[in-house]
Structure formats: structure tokens, C-alpha cells
Coordinates of C-alpha atoms in Angstrom, one line a residue:
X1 CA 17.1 5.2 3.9
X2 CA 14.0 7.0 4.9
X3 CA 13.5 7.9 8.4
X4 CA 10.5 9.2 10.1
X5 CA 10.3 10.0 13.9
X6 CA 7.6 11.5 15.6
X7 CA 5.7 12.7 12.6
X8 CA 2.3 14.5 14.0
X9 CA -0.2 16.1 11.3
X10 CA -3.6 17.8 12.1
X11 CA -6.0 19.5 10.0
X12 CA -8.3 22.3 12.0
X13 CA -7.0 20.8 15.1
X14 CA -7.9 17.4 13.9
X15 CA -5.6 15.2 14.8
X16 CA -4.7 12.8 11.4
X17 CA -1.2 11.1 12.4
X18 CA 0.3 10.9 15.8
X19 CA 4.1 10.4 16.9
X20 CA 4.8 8.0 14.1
X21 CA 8.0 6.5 13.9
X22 CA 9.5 4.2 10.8
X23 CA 12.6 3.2 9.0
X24 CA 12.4 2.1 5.6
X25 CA 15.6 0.1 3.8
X26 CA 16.7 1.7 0.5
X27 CA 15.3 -1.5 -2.0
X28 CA 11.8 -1.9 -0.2
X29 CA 8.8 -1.8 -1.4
X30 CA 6.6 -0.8 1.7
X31 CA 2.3 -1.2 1.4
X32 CA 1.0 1.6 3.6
X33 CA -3.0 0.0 4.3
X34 CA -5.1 1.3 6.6
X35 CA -9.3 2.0 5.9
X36 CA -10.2 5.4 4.4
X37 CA -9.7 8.3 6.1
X38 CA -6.8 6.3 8.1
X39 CA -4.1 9.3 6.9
X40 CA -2.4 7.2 4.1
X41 CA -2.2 10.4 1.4
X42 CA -1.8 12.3 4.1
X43 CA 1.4 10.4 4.9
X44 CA 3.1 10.3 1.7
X45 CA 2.5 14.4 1.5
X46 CA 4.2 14.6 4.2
X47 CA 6.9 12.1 3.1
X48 CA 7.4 13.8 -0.2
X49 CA 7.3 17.7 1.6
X50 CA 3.7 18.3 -0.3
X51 CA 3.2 19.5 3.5
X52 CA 6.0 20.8 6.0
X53 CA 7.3 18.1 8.5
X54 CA 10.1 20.4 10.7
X55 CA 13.0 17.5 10.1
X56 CA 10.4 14.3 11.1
X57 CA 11.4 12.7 7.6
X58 CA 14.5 12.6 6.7
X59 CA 16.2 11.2 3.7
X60 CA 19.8 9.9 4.3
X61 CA 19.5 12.4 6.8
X62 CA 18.4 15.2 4.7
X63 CA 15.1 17.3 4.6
X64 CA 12.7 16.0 1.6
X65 CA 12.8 20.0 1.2
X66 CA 16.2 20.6 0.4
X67 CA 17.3 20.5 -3.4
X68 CA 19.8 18.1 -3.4
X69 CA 16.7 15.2 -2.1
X70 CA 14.1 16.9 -3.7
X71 CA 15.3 15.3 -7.7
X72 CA 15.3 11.8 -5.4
X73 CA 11.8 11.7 -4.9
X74 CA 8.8 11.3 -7.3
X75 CA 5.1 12.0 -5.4
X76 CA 2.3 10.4 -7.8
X77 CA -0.6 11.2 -6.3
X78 CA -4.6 9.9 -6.5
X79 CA -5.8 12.5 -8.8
X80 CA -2.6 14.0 -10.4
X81 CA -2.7 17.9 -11.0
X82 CA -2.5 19.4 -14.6
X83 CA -3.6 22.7 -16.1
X84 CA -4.9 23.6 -19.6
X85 CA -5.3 20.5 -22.0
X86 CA -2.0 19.0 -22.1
X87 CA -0.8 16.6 -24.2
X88 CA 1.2 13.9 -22.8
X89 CA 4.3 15.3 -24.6
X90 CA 3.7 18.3 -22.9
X91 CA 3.5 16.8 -19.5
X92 CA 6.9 15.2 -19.9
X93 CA 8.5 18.3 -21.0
X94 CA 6.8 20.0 -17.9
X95 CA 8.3 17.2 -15.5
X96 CA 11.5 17.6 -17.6
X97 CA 11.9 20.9 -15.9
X98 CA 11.9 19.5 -12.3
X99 CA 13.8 16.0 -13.8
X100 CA 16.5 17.2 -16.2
X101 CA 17.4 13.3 -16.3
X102 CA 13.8 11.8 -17.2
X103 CA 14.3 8.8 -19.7
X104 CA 12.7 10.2 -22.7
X105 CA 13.1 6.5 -24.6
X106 CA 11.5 4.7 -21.4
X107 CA 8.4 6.9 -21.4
X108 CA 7.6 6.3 -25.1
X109 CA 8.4 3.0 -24.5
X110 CA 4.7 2.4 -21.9
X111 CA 3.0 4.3 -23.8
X112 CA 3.3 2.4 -26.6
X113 CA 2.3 -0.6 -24.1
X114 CA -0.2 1.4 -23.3
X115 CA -1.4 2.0 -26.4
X116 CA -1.1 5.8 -25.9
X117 CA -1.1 8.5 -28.2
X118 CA 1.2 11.6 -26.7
X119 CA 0.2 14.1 -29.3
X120 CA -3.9 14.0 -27.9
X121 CA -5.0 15.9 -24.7
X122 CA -5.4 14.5 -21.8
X123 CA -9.0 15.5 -21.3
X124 CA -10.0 13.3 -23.6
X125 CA -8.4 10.3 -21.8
X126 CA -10.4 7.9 -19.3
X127 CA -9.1 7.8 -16.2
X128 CA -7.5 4.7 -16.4
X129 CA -5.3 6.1 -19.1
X130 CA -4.5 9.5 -17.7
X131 CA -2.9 7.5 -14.8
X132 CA -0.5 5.4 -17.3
X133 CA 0.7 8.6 -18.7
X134 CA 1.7 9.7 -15.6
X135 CA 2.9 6.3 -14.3
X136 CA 4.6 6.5 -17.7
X137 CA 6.4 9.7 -16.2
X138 CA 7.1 8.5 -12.9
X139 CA 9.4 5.1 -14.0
X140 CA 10.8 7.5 -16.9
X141 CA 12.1 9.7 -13.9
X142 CA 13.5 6.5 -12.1
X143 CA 13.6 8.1 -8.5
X144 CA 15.4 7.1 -5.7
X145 CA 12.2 7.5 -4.0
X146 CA 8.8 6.5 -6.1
X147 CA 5.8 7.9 -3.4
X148 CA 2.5 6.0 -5.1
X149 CA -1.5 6.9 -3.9
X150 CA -3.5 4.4 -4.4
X151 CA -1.9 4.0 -8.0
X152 CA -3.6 0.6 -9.2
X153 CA -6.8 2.3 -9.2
X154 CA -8.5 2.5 -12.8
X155 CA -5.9 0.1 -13.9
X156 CA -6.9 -2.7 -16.1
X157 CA -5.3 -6.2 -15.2
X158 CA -2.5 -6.1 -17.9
X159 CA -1.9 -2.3 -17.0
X160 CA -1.6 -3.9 -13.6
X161 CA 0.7 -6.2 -14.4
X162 CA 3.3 -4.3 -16.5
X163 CA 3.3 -1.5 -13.8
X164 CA 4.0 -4.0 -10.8
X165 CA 6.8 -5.8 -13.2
X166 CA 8.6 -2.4 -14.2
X167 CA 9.3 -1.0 -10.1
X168 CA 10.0 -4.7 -9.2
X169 CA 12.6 -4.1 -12.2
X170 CA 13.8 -0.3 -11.1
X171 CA 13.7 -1.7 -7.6
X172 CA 16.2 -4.4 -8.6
X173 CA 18.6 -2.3 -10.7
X174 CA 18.3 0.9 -8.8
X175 CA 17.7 0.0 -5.4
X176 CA 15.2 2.4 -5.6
X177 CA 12.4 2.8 -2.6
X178 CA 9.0 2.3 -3.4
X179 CA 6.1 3.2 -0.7
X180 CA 2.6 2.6 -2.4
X181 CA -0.9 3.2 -0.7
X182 CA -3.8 0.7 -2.1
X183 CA -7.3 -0.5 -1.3
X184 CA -6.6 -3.5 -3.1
X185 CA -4.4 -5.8 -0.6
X186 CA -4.1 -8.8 -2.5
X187 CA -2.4 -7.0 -5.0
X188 CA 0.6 -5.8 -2.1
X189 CA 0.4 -9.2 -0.6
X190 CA 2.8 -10.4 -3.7
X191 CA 4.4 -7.4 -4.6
X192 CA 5.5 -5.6 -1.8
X193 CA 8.3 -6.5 1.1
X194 CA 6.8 -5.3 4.3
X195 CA 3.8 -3.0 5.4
X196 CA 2.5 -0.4 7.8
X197 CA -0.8 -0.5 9.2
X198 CA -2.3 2.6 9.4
X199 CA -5.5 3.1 12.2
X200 CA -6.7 5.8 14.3
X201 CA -4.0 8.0 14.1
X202 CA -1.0 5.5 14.7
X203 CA 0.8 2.4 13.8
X204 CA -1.0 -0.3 14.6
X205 CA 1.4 -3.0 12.9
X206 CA 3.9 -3.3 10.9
X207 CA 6.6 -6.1 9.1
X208 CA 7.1 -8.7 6.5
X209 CA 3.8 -9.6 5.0
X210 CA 4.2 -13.1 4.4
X211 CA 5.3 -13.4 8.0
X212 CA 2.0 -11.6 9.4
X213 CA -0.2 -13.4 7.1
X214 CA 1.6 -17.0 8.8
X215 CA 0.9 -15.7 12.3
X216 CA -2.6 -16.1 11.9
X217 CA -4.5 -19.7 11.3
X218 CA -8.2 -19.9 10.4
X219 CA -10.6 -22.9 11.1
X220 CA -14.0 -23.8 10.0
X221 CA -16.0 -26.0 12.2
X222 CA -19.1 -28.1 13.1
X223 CA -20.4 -29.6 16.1
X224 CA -23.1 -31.8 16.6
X225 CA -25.2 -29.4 18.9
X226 CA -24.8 -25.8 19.7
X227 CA -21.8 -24.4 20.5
X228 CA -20.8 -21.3 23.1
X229 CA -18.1 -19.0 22.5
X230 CA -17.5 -20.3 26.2
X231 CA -16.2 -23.4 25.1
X232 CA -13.4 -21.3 23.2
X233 CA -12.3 -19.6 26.3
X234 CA -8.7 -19.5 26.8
X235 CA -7.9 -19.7 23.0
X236 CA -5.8 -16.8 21.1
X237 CA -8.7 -15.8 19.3
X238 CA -8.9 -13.2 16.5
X239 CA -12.1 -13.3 15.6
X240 CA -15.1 -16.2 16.0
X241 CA -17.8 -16.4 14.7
X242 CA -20.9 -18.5 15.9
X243 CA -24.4 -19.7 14.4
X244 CA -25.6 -22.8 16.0
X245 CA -23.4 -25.8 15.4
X246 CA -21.0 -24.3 13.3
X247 CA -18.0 -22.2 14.0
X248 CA -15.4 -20.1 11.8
X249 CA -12.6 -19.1 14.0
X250 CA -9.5 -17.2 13.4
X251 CA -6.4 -17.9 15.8
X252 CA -2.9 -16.0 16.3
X253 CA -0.4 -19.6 16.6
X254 CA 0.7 -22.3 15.4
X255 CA -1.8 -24.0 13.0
X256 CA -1.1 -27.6 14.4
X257 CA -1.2 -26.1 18.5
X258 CA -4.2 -24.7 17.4
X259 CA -5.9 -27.8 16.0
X260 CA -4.8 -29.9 18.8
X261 CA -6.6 -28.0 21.0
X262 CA -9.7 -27.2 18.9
X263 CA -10.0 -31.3 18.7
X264 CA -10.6 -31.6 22.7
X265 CA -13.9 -29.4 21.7
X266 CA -14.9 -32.9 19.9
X267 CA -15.8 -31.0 16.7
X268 CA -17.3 -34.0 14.2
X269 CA -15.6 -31.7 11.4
X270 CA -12.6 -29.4 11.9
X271 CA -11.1 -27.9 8.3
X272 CA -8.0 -25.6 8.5
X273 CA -8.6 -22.3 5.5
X274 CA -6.7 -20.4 3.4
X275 CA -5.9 -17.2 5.0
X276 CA -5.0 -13.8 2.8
X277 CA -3.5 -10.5 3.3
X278 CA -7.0 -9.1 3.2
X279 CA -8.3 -11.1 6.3
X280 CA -5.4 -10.2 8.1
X281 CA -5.7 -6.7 7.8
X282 CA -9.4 -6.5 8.3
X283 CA -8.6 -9.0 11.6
X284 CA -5.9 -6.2 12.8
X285 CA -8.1 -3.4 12.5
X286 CA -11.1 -4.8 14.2
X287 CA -9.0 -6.4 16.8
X288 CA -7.7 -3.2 17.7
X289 CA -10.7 -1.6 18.3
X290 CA -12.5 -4.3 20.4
X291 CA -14.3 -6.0 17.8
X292 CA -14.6 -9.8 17.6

């Protein structure tokens, strides 16, 4: 289990993350969101000791510092370091040196999904396929603790795909712990367990996705004249939106409480919408700051 408490960072006395505090299961697979600049890589250096945290993280109550944790955990960041013109049989025999046990036969085995050749340099690779090399590296490791930034970016679909199919695999036979950043919500709305919302320093919200996505309820409406947002006073709104005779309204509730009441506004057409992932986290976020 990971276990953060009170984890603070600033940069030039610019406060990024503030007191934040969070368990994670051994078996999840946690999507950190939050908009950019929110502290998301910031977290997971601080998660995988890229940056000092003075005992704030803690990995089955052990420092991601000390040797014995440090083999545990595999940091693939947005932009991956690597010097020289290295081959990707060179990278793995680099990693090899921190991961005496990397799977040798499971690294050959995406690249060749891939399509990769590991005897060319890496400079001459797009950066779509620089990033399956090393996503080829990370699931070769098979860590305890996979720590992924914004990893589906400059993957094709099928790339997508394989990658999301292969931790859902290591997850299941490993129990390994997989905390992924990602702009791209609707691909952590059906692959990961819970989230953490990440906004103005802090943790704004935080659970089973599925179960925050249900919470909400959205409605589309149209009224014969003009409607005021007065007439929606006493309602949990989320957001609302107004122009003329036609409303689009998204509620915390039950749907069907939600509809019963929106019908004594005498709407002459009331349609309940899909909601995603996406809206829900744009909804927290604005909702938090005022905005509605």
C-alpha cells in the first residue's frame, strides 16, 4: 500500500501541492486528473523519490528512497531521459542495471507488437515509438509500483489498446499498483479503479469513478418562453446554462428526484443526457472555483 500524508511541494516559494493526504490499495489503478499545471508530474516525482518527500510517502511503510522499495517502483515519465543515440537494446541493458529481474522475453515480445526494431537508435524514432520502447521496458520490469505521466500521449489507438490490456494483465497477476496521469479522461473512465482530482494545490475529490460519474445527472430542456435561472432556484445545480427557451442543466441527485422536479417548471420538452467522465471533471473543477 502507498501512503501519503501531508505531502507539501514548492518551487521558488511557489506553492504546487499542499498537505495532501491518500491511501492507495495494492491492485489499483488510480487516474490522477487535474488541468495543466495542477502538480500531477509533480506528484508522481515525489511519489517515486525523483524529489525528496521527508517520510510523506511511504511504501508498506518504507521510504521510496531506501533500496529495498526502490527495485518496487518504475517512474515513466512525459519525456523519458536518455543520452547518446541508444538503441533500444541498449536501453534495456541500461535499465537492466537498476532491474537485475527485467523480463528480457516480455520486452521483445511489444516490440515486435510494436513493430520495433531494437538494433536502430532511438533518435530516429517518432515520438510515438520512443514511448513504446520504454513502455516496452516498464511492463518488462513488472514493478510493484508502475508511476505513468501522461503515458497515452503519442499513442496510436492499437498502441492504446495493447498498453491498457497488458497493466490490466500485470495488475491481475501481480497485484501490482498502477497510478497514471492523463489528459485524455475517457480513456481512465474504463480503465482505471478510482481517481484523485488534482486543483489549486489540493484534493478537490476523489473515489470510484463510476460512482462519481452516477452522482451527477444532466438534462436538456425547452420551454415555451424564456426561462430565468430563478426558476431553478433551490435545485442541486452543477452547472446551467441558459439561452432563451432552452436550458441544459447539470444536477448532483438522483436522476428521477431530479426530473420530478424539473417537470413542475412545465418544460414542453425535458430529455435526460449521457453524462462522461470528462463532464464530470470539468463540472468539479469549475464548481470549485465558483463557476457555473
Amino acid at each position: 500500500m502507498i501512503e501519503i500524508k501531508g505531502l507539501s511541494h514548492s518551487f521558488d516559494k511557489k506553492c504546487v501541492l499542499n498537505n495532501i493526504n491518500l491511501s492507495v490499495p495494492d491492485g489499483t489503478i488510480l487516474g490522477v486528473v487535474g488541468i495543466n499545471g495542477a502538480g500531477k508530474s509533480t506528484f508522481l516525482r515525489l511519489l517515486s523519490g525523483v524529489y525528496e518527500t521527508e517520510n510523506t510517502v511511504l511504501y508498506d511503510g518504507k521510504s521510496p528512497m531506501s533500496a529495498e522499495t526502490r527495485k518496487d517502483i518504475f517512474f515513466l515519465p512525459d519525456d523519458p531521459f536518455y543520452t547518446g543515440a541508444p538503441t533500444p537494446k541498449k536501453l534495456f541493458e541500461f535499465y537492466r542495471t537498476f532491474y537485475p529481474e527485467i523480463d528480457i522475453s516480455v520486452f521483445d515480445s511489444f516490440l515486435s507488437e510494436y513493430k520495433i526494431d531494437k538494433k536502430k537508435s532511438l533518435r530516429t524514432f517518432s515520438k510515438g515509438m520512443r514511448r513504446q520502447v520504454f513502455i516496452a521496458v516498464a511492463l518488462a520490469v513488472k514493478p510493484k509500483y508502475m508511476l505513468l505521466d501522461e503515458t497515452f500521449d503519442g499513442l496510436d489507438p492499437l498502441s492504446r489498446k495493447l498498453f491498457k490490456d497488458a497493466i490490466i494483465k500485470l495488475v491481475e497477476e501481480e497485484n501490482a499498483t498502477v497510478i497514471i496521469t492523463s489528459h485524455s479522461l475517457r480513456e481512465l473512465e474504463d480503465f482505471c479503479d478510482k481517481f484523485v482530482l488534482i486543483d489549486n494545490t489540493q484534493i478537490k475529490s476523489e473515489g470510484d469513478i463510476a460512482d462519481h460519474v452516477s452522482r451527477l445527472c444532466k438534462f436538456n430542456l425547452a420551454f415555451i418562453s424564456d426561462i430565468s435561472r430563478e426558476a431553478f432556484d433551490g435545485m442541486p445545480i452543477v452547472s446551467l446554462d441558459i439561452k432563451g427557451r432552452f436550458a441544459t442543466a447539470v444536477f448532483e441527485g438522483d436522476a428521477d428526484e431530479i426530473r420530478a422536479r424539473l417537470e413542475t417548471l412545465s418544460p414542453a420538452v425535458i430529455d435526460e443526457m449521457p453524462l462522461d467522465f470528462e463532464e464530470a471533471f470539468i463540472h468539479d473543477v469549475l464548481s470549485g472555483r465558483g463557476k457555473k
